[in-house]
Coordinates of C-alpha atoms in Angstrom, one line a residue:
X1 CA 0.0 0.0 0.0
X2 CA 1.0 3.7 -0.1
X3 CA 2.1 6.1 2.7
X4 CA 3.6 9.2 3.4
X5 CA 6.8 8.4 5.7
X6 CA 8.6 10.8 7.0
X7 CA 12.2 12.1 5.9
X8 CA 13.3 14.2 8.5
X9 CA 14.1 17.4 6.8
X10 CA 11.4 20.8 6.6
X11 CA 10.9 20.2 3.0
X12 CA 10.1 17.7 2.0
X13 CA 9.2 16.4 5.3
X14 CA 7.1 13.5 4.1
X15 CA 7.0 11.1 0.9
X16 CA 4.6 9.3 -0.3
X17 CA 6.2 5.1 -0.5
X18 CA 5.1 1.6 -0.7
X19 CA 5.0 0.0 3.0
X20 CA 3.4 -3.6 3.8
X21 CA -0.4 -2.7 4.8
X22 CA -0.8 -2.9 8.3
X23 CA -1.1 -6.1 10.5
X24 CA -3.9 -5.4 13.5
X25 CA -3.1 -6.4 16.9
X26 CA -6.5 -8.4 18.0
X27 CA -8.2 -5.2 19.6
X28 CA -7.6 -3.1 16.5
X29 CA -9.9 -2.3 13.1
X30 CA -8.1 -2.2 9.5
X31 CA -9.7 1.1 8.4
X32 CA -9.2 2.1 4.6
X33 CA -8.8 5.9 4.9
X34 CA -10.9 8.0 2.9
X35 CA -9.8 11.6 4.1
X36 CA -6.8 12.1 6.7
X37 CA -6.8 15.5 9.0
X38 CA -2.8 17.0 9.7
X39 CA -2.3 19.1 12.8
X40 CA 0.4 21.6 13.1
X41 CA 1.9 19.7 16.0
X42 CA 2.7 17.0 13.6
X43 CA 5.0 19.1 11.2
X44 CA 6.9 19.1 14.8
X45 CA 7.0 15.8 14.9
X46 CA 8.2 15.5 11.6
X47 CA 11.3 17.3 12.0
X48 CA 12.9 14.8 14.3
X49 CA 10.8 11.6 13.5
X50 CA 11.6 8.7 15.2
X51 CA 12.9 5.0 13.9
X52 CA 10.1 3.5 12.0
X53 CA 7.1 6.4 13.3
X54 CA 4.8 7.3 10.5
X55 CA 2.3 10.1 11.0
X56 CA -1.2 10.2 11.1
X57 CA -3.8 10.7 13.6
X58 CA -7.1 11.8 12.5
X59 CA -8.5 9.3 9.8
X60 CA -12.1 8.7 8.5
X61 CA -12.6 5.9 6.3
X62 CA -14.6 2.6 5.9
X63 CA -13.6 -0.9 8.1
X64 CA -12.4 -3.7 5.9
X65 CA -11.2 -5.9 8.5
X66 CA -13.1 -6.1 12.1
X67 CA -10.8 -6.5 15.1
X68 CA -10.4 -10.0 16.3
X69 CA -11.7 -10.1 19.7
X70 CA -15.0 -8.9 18.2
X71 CA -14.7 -5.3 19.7
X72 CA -15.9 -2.6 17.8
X73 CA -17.9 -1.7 14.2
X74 CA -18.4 -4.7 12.3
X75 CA -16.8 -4.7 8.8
X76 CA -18.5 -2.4 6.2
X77 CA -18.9 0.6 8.7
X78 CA -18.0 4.5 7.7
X79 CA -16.2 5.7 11.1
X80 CA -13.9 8.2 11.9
X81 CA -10.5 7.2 14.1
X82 CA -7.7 8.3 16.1
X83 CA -5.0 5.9 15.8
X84 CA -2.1 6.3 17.9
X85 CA 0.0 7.3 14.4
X86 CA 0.6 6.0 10.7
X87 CA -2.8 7.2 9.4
X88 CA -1.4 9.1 6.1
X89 CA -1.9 5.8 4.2
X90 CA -4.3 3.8 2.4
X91 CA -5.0 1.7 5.5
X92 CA -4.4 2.1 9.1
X93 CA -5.4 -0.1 11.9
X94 CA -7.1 1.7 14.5
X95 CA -7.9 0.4 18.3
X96 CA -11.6 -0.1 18.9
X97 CA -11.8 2.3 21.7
X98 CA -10.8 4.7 19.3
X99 CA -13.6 4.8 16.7
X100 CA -16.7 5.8 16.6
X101 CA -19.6 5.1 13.8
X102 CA -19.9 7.6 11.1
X103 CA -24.4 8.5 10.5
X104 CA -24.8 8.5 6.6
X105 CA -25.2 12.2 7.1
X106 CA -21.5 12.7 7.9
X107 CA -18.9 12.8 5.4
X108 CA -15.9 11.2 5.5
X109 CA -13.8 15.2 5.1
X110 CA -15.9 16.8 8.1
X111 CA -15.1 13.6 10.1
X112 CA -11.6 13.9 9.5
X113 CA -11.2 16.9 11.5
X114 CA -12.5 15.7 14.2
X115 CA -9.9 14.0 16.4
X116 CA -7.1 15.7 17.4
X117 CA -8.6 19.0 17.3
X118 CA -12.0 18.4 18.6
X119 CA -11.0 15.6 21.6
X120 CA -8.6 18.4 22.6
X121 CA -11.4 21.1 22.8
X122 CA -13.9 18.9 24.4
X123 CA -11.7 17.7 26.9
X124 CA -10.6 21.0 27.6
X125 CA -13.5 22.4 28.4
X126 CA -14.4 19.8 30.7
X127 CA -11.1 20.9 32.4
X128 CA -12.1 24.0 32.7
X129 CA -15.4 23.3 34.6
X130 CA -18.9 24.9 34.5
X131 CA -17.7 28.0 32.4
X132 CA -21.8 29.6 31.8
X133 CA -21.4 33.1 33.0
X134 CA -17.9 32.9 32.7
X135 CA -15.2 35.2 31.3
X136 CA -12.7 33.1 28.9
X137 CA -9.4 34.5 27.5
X138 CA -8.0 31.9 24.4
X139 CA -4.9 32.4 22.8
X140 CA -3.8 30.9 19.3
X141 CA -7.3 30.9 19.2
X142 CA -7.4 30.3 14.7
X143 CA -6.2 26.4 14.4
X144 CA -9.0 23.6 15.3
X145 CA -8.9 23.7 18.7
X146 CA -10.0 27.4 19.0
X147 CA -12.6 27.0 16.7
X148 CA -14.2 24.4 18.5
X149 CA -13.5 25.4 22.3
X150 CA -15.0 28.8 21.0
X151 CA -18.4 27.3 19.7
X152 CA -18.2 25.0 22.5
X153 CA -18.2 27.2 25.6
X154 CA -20.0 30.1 23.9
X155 CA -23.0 27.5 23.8
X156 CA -22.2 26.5 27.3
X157 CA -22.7 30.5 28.1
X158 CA -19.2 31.6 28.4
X159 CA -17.7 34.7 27.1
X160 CA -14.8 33.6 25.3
X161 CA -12.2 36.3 24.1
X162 CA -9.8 34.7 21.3
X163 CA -6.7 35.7 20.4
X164 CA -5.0 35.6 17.1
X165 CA -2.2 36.6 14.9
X166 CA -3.9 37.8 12.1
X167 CA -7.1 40.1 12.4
X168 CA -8.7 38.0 9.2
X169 CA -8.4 34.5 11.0
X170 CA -10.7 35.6 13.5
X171 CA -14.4 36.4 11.6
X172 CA -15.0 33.1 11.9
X173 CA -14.6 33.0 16.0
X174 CA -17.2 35.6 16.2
X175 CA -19.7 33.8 14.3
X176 CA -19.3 30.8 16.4
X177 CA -19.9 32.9 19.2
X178 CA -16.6 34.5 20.4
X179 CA -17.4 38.0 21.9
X180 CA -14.3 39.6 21.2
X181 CA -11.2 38.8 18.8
X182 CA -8.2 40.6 19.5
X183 CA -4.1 40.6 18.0
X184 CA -2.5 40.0 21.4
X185 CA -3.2 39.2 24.9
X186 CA -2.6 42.4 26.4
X187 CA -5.6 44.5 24.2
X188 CA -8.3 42.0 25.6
X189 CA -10.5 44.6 27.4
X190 CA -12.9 42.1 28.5
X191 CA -15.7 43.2 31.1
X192 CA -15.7 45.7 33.4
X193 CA -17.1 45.9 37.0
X194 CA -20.0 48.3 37.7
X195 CA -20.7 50.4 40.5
X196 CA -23.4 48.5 41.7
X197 CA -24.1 44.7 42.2
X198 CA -27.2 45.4 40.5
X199 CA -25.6 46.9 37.2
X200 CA -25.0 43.9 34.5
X201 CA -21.4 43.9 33.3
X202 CA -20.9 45.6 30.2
X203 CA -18.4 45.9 27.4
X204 CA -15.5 48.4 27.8
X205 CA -16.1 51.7 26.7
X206 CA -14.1 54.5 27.1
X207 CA -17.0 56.8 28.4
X208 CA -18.2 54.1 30.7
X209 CA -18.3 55.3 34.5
X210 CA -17.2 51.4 35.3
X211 CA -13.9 50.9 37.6
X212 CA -11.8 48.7 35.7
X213 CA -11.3 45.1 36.8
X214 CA -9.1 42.3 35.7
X215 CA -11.3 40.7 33.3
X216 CA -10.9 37.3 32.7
X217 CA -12.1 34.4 35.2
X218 CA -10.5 31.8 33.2
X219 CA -6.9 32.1 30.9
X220 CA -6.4 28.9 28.6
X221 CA -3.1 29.7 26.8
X222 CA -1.7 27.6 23.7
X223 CA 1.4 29.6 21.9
X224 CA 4.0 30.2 24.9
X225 CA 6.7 32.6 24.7
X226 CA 5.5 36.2 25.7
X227 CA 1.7 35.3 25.1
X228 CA 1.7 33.5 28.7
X229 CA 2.7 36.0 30.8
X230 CA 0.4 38.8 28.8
X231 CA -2.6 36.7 29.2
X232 CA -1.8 36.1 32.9
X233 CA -1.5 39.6 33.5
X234 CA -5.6 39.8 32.5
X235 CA -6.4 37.3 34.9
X236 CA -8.6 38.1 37.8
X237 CA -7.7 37.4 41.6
X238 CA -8.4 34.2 42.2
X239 CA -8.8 32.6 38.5
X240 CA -7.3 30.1 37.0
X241 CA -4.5 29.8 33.5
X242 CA -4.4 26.5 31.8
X243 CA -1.5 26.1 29.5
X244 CA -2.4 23.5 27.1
X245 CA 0.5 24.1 24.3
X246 CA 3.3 25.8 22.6
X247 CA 2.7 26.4 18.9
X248 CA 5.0 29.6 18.9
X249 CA 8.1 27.4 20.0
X250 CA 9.5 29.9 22.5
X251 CA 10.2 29.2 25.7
X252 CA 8.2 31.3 28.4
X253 CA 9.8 33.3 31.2
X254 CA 7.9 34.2 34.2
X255 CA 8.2 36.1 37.1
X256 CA 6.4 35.4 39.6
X257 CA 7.1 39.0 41.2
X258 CA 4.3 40.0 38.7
X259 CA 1.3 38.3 40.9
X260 CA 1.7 41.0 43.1
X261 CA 0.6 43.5 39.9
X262 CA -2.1 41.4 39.1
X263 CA -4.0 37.9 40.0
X264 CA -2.7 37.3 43.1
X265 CA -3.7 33.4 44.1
X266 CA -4.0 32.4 40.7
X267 CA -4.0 28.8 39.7
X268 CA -1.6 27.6 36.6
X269 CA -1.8 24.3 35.5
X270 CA -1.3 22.2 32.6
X271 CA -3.5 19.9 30.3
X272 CA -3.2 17.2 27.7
X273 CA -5.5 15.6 25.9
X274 CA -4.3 12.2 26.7
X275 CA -4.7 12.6 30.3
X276 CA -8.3 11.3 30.1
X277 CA -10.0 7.7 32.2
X278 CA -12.7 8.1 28.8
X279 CA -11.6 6.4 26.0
X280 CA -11.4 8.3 22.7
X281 CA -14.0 6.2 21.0
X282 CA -16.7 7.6 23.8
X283 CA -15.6 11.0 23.0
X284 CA -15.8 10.9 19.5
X285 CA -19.1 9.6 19.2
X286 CA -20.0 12.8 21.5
X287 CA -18.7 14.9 18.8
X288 CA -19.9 12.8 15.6
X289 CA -23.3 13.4 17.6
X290 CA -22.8 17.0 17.9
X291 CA -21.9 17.7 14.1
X292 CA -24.4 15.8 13.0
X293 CA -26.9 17.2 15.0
X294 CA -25.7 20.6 13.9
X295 CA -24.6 21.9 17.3
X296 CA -20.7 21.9 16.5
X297 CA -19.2 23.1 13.5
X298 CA -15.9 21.7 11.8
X299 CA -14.0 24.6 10.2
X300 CA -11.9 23.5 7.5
X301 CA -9.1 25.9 5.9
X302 CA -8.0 23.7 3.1
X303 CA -9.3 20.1 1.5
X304 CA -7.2 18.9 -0.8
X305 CA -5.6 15.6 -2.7
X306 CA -3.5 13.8 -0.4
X307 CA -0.9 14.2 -3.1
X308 CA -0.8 17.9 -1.6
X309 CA 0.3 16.6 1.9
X310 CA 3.8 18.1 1.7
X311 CA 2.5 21.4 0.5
X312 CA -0.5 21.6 3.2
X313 CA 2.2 20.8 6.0
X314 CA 4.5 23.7 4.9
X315 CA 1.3 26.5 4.7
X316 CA 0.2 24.9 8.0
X317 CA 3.5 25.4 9.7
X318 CA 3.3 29.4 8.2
X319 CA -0.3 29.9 10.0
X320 CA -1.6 30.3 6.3
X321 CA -4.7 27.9 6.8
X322 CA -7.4 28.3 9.2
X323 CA -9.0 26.0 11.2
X324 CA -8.2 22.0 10.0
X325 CA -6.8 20.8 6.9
X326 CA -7.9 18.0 5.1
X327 CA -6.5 15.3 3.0
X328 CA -8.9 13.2 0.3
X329 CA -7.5 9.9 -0.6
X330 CA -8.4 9.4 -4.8

């Protein structure tokens, strides 16, 4: 069959070769991939893969071989997957307990942006707790994961405040219900506190009679570097800054000296998708069930051949698609 492996160089990064077709352990599905979704923190990968790693996480496709201890869909079943790696290929075998069943309404290219992307936004907002009424700064707020932990929490009742690079990257946010999109950390103006209990809050403006508070309940910070310690600086006393990436590649310094400026007793912690007891499977059948019941929105920058992989990766790593990009399988 035919992959993309990588070569450990920026370009190309991957080829496209002939490798055997995968041999399923007993609890795993041989998918044949129909559309493929890449993630930006794969070109990373890529750059120092290691001995025998092939990419691929996010697959959709139909099952041609069911897994041997009788787990999971039955052959002949559309499903959507997030296989541990190797899923740029013709066929990948996927565990059971990470698929879920595809509804005829579903295509196989909305599926495929599903995994990485959505599992990390759903499990991030369970993270973050009950967040109706609450006020949410997101940085690097324009890849897949800020699309959907925008539309996510907005529909929970949050007031999320995204971040992004590029002022044109962000219309999208605001339709999924972002209240605010701003270029850096430090212009979020969030809410400010009225005079009285009785007084809703508001949105900044400069005429206001408000005194200004720090805005933001709840700081969920992806890019690192200097976007860490901005976005802390607009969290209130008491709230809370989840780091849940890196995607600018710079290393952040902190001083802690700058509590006393701002949120003192703030909580910081960190979050990866993987540290979950509920199997992917469960959650991806949560989000399957959401698309398709139009309550979540997959927002796709780029579909394209799979014979464009190389090319997609290189726009990806320069910020120059939006959202997920997809891969189609001829």
């Amino acid at each position: 069959m035919r992959a993309f492996v990588p070569t450990g160089r920026t370009s190309p990064g991957v080829v496209r070769e002939e490798v055997p077709e995968p041999r399923p352990r007993p609890d795993e599905a041989l998918v044949k991939v129909e559309a493929y979704s890449v993630n930006r923190g794969e070109t990373f990968q890529l750059e120092a893969p290691a001995p025998g790693w092939r990419p691929g996480k996010d697959v959709a496709g139909l099952v041609v071989r069911s897994a041997a201890d009788g787990s999971g869909p039955e052959v002949g079943r559309r499903v959507v997957g997030h296989p541990p790696a190797a899923g740029w290929a013709e066929y990948a075998a996927v565990p059971t307990d990470a698929l879920a069943v595809l509804p005829d309404s579903l295509p196989a290219v909305r599926a495929a942006a599903l995994p990485l992307a959505g599992l990390t936004a759903l499990r991030l907002l369970r993270t973050a707790g009950p967040v109706a009424g609450r006020r949410i700064l997101l940085t690097g707020a324009s890849g897949g994961v800020g699309h959907y932990f925008t539309e996510l929490a907005a529909a929970a009742g949050a007031e999320v405040t995204a971040v992004t690079a590029a002022p044109e990257r962000g219309h999208r946010l605001l339709e999924l219900g972002a209240v605010q999109v701003v270029r850096d950390p430090a212009d979020a103006e969030g809410a400010y506190a009225p005079d009285t209990p009785d007084t809703p809050y508001a949105p900044y403006a400069p005429d206001t009679p408000y005194a200004p508070s720090t805005p933001f309940d709840l700081v969920l910070e992806s890019t690192g570097g200097t976007a860490l310690p901005a976005a802390l600086a607009r969290l209130r006393r008491g709230g809370t800054l989840i780091w849940f990436g890196q995607a600018g590649r710079k290393p952040v310094t902190l001083d802690f000296f700058d509590f006393f400026k701002g949120p003192e007793s703030a909580t910081l912690r960190h979050f990866h998708y993987a540290d979950s007891d509920t199997p992917y499977g469960e959650d991806l059948a949560t989000l399957v069930r959401l698309v398709a019941s139009g309550r979540l929105h997959p927002e796709i920058g780029r579909v394209a051949d799979w014979a464009e992989t190389d090319a997609t990766l290189t726009d990806l790593r320069e910020r120059r698609i939006r959202g997920n990009a997809v891969l189609t399988l001829s």
